[in-house]
Every structure is written in C-alpha cells, then in structure tokens.
C-alpha cells in the first residue's frame, strides 16, 4: 500500500471521522485550496499532529507547514502578533468534502 495510506490506517482510531473533520475545517475557514501554517503555544507539540491529520490522513492538496518553534519562537524573534478575538468572516466557509486517504 501507499505509505501515507498505511500510516493513516495505523492511526485510524486516533483520527476524526470525515463528517466531524469537515465541520471542524469549515469552522476554521479551511477549504481544500487553503494554504495552512500550523503552530501551537508550546513550541512544536500539537501542530505536527494537525499537519499529519490534514496533509497525510485527509490528503489536503494545498501547502501545509508547521511553524518552526511554534508561537514561542515567533515571539522570541520579535515578529508581530495580533491580540483579541479573530474578525468574523464575511461568510461561513463551505463545508467541503474531506475523505481519508485509502489504502
């Protein structure tokens, strides 16, 4: 089998079902063509798992990256940050069809 399909099969019990994943991606405004940069507050803790889920398990066709060092490194380097709640999207994202990679 394809390595990605084999890897997805080995952790299938740890992944959301397709409907749950699609709803979460719509809530985050992520569609199949969305470029994604994953990061977390601890450095590199949960962001690689999100990368794996999006890119390997669900085969996201667009670019997906993990921010090296996460948010702590970003702050350490003095890059700009935004504070407060995110702005409301102009319109909700369409609920895209997401399928797990098959063997």
XYZ file of N, CA and C in Angstrom:
309
model
N 0.820 -1.207 0.000
C 0.000 0.000 0.000
C 0.861 1.267 0.000
N 0.263 2.354 -0.403
C 0.914 3.666 -0.384
C 1.332 3.985 1.054
N 2.550 4.535 1.295
C 2.994 4.818 2.666
C 2.028 5.699 3.452
N 1.460 6.712 2.809
C 0.511 7.581 3.515
C -0.740 6.813 3.904
N -1.212 5.960 3.021
C -2.401 5.168 3.323
C -2.115 4.197 4.459
N -0.928 3.589 4.440
C -0.557 2.664 5.507
C -0.485 3.398 6.840
N 0.156 4.583 6.849
C 0.271 5.370 8.077
C -1.107 5.780 8.580
N -1.974 6.217 7.699
C -3.329 6.613 8.096
C -4.079 5.420 8.663
N -3.879 4.250 8.090
C -4.542 3.041 8.582
C -4.081 2.709 10.005
N -2.798 2.890 10.291
C -2.242 2.542 11.607
C -2.767 3.428 12.728
N -3.193 4.619 12.415
C -3.684 5.528 13.458
C -5.152 5.904 13.237
N -5.862 5.094 12.489
C -7.249 5.417 12.151
C -8.098 5.662 13.388
N -7.852 4.941 14.459
C -8.627 5.114 15.689
C -8.359 6.454 16.368
N -7.300 7.146 15.966
C -6.937 8.433 16.558
C -7.415 9.615 15.732
N -8.075 9.337 14.624
C -8.486 10.397 13.712
C -9.987 10.650 13.794
N -10.425 11.886 13.529
C -11.867 12.154 13.488
C -12.502 11.498 12.271
N -13.800 11.252 12.341
C -14.484 10.756 11.150
C -14.585 11.907 10.149
N -14.918 11.585 8.923
C -14.905 12.577 7.843
C -15.872 13.731 8.076
N -17.064 13.440 8.603
C -18.050 14.496 8.839
C -17.578 15.457 9.934
N -17.046 14.922 11.014
C -16.529 15.762 12.104
C -15.377 16.619 11.608
N -14.483 16.012 10.832
C -13.340 16.744 10.291
C -13.798 17.858 9.360
N -14.753 17.560 8.484
C -15.260 18.563 7.546
C -15.877 19.738 8.293
N -16.634 19.465 9.359
C -17.246 20.543 10.145
C -16.181 21.393 10.824
N -15.140 20.751 11.358
C -14.060 21.499 12.004
C -13.310 22.365 10.999
N -13.049 21.840 9.810
C -12.341 22.617 8.797
C -13.184 23.802 8.333
N -14.491 23.602 8.191
C -15.371 24.715 7.803
C -15.362 25.792 8.884
N -15.399 25.379 10.153
C -15.375 26.343 11.257
C -14.075 27.140 11.279
N -12.985 26.512 10.845
C -11.685 27.186 10.792
C -11.439 27.911 9.469
N -12.429 27.895 8.577
C -12.318 28.530 7.261
C -11.260 27.853 6.389
N -11.046 26.549 6.576
C -10.072 25.805 5.776
C -10.824 24.988 4.739
N -10.518 25.272 3.484
C -11.091 24.540 2.357
C -9.952 23.793 1.667
N -10.239 22.886 0.742
C -9.164 22.118 0.107
C -8.068 22.955 -0.558
N -8.326 24.169 -0.964
C -7.288 25.001 -1.581
C -6.601 25.952 -0.623
N -6.922 25.883 0.674
C -6.376 26.816 1.651
C -4.949 26.437 2.046
N -4.051 27.408 1.995
C -2.684 27.225 2.483
C -2.732 27.361 4.009
N -2.126 26.410 4.723
C -2.228 26.359 6.183
C -0.844 26.372 6.819
N -0.686 27.203 7.861
C 0.503 27.169 8.704
C 0.027 26.797 10.102
N 0.475 25.652 10.586
C 0.076 25.163 11.899
C 1.106 25.588 12.937
N 0.632 26.000 14.110
C 1.528 26.356 15.212
C 0.790 26.105 16.509
N 1.538 26.061 17.601
C 0.899 25.933 18.904
C 1.663 26.763 19.932
N 1.092 26.877 21.103
C 1.668 27.731 22.150
C 2.856 27.101 22.866
N 3.063 25.808 22.704
C 4.125 25.120 23.434
C 5.399 24.948 22.620
N 5.421 25.402 21.415
C 6.579 25.221 20.540
C 6.188 24.337 19.383
N 6.503 23.056 19.521
C 6.099 22.090 18.497
C 5.536 20.891 19.258
N 4.263 21.001 19.632
C 3.614 19.958 20.421
C 2.461 19.327 19.639
N 1.402 20.091 19.432
C 0.230 19.557 18.731
C 0.200 19.926 17.247
N 0.967 20.915 16.843
C 0.935 21.338 15.431
C 1.383 20.246 14.463
N 2.383 19.424 14.783
C 2.712 18.344 13.840
C 1.575 17.336 13.684
N 0.827 17.099 14.733
C -0.313 16.172 14.618
C -1.377 16.762 13.699
N -1.622 18.072 13.812
C -2.572 18.715 12.910
C -2.081 18.613 11.470
N -0.776 18.859 11.257
C -0.196 18.715 9.918
C -0.463 17.307 9.395
N -0.173 16.291 10.219
C -0.365 14.898 9.810
C -1.834 14.630 9.460
N -2.730 15.060 10.330
C -4.158 14.815 10.106
C -4.615 15.464 8.806
N -4.217 16.711 8.599
C -4.654 17.446 7.415
C -3.986 16.920 6.140
N -2.680 16.805 6.143
C -1.932 16.501 4.928
C -1.881 15.007 4.605
N -1.600 14.176 5.589
C -1.409 12.751 5.327
C -2.728 11.988 5.420
N -3.425 12.145 6.538
C -4.640 11.347 6.739
C -5.784 11.766 5.821
N -5.932 13.091 5.576
C -7.029 13.564 4.739
C -6.564 14.088 3.380
N -5.273 14.012 3.085
C -4.762 14.344 1.756
C -4.996 15.774 1.305
N -4.875 16.747 2.215
C -5.082 18.157 1.860
C -4.178 18.520 0.681
N -4.756 18.982 -0.439
C -3.957 19.228 -1.647
C -3.097 20.487 -1.602
N -3.433 21.445 -0.760
C -2.666 22.691 -0.713
C -1.496 22.543 0.268
N -0.653 23.555 0.281
C 0.521 23.545 1.155
C 0.109 23.577 2.629
N 0.773 22.759 3.435
C 0.587 22.748 4.885
C 1.976 22.766 5.501
N 2.218 23.683 6.420
C 3.525 23.797 7.058
C 3.353 23.877 8.568
N 4.408 23.510 9.294
C 4.453 23.665 10.748
C 5.440 24.790 11.032
N 5.018 25.771 11.801
C 5.872 26.900 12.148
C 6.989 26.407 13.071
N 8.223 26.497 12.598
C 9.380 26.011 13.334
C 9.501 26.742 14.675
N 9.371 25.996 15.769
C 9.451 26.595 17.103
C 8.117 27.089 17.631
N 7.102 27.052 16.795
C 5.774 27.461 17.222
C 5.688 28.923 17.631
N 4.646 29.231 18.385
C 4.412 30.610 18.822
C 5.530 31.130 19.734
N 6.096 30.294 20.641
C 7.186 30.823 21.476
C 8.368 31.350 20.652
N 8.748 30.635 19.613
C 9.881 31.079 18.786
C 9.512 32.328 17.999
N 8.281 32.392 17.513
C 7.805 33.569 16.780
C 7.935 34.812 17.669
N 7.494 34.677 18.927
C 7.582 35.796 19.879
C 9.047 36.142 20.181
N 9.851 35.096 20.373
C 11.263 35.282 20.681
C 11.975 36.073 19.588
N 11.600 35.853 18.358
C 12.209 36.560 17.238
C 11.632 37.955 17.026
N 10.623 38.311 17.821
C 10.062 39.662 17.763
C 9.123 39.914 16.607
N 8.564 38.858 16.012
C 7.621 39.040 14.917
C 6.292 39.566 15.450
N 5.509 40.252 14.614
C 4.259 40.860 15.084
C 3.205 39.823 15.465
N 2.368 40.211 16.416
C 1.251 39.386 16.882
C -0.022 40.209 16.879
N -1.134 39.545 16.728
C -2.433 40.188 16.879
C -3.045 39.678 18.166
N -3.753 40.518 18.867
C -4.401 40.129 20.116
C -5.906 40.276 19.961
N -6.654 39.544 20.773
C -8.104 39.643 20.751
C -8.736 38.592 19.873
N -10.049 38.607 19.835
C -10.753 37.604 19.032
C -10.530 37.846 17.541
N -10.529 36.783 16.749
C -10.360 36.967 15.304
C -11.572 37.672 14.713
N -11.387 38.384 13.613
C -12.535 39.042 12.979
C -13.523 38.003 12.463
N -14.776 38.369 12.443
C -15.811 37.484 11.907
C -15.631 37.360 10.402
N -15.689 36.150 9.863
C -15.570 36.003 8.410
C -16.767 36.630 7.709
N -16.524 37.100 6.494
C -17.603 37.720 5.724
C -18.742 36.732 5.497
N -18.399 35.491 5.256
C -19.398 34.442 5.049
C -18.798 33.142 5.562
N -19.624 32.243 6.066
C -19.057 30.979 6.533
C -18.433 30.201 5.375
N -17.392 29.442 5.703
C -16.767 28.613 4.675
C -17.724 27.502 4.272
N -17.639 27.122 3.030
C -18.446 25.998 2.561
C -17.949 24.729 3.238
N -18.860 23.841 3.523
C -18.473 22.567 4.103
C -17.961 21.696 2.967
N -16.645 21.588 2.862
C -16.031 20.806 1.793
C -16.123 19.316 2.112
N -16.002 18.527 1.093
C -15.981 17.068 1.286
C -14.539 16.653 1.538
N -14.299 16.037 2.663
C -12.979 15.551 3.034
C -13.054 14.037 3.137
N -12.105 13.359 2.532
C -12.065 11.897 2.598
C -10.716 11.455 3.125
N -10.750 10.483 3.992
C -9.497 9.915 4.484
C -8.786 9.211 3.336
N -7.453 9.246 3.392
C -6.643 8.555 2.393
C -6.919 7.057 2.531
N -7.144 6.420 1.414
C -7.448 4.975 1.416
C -6.197 4.179 1.082
N -6.204 2.924 1.488
C -5.077 2.030 1.179
C -5.025 1.755 -0.303
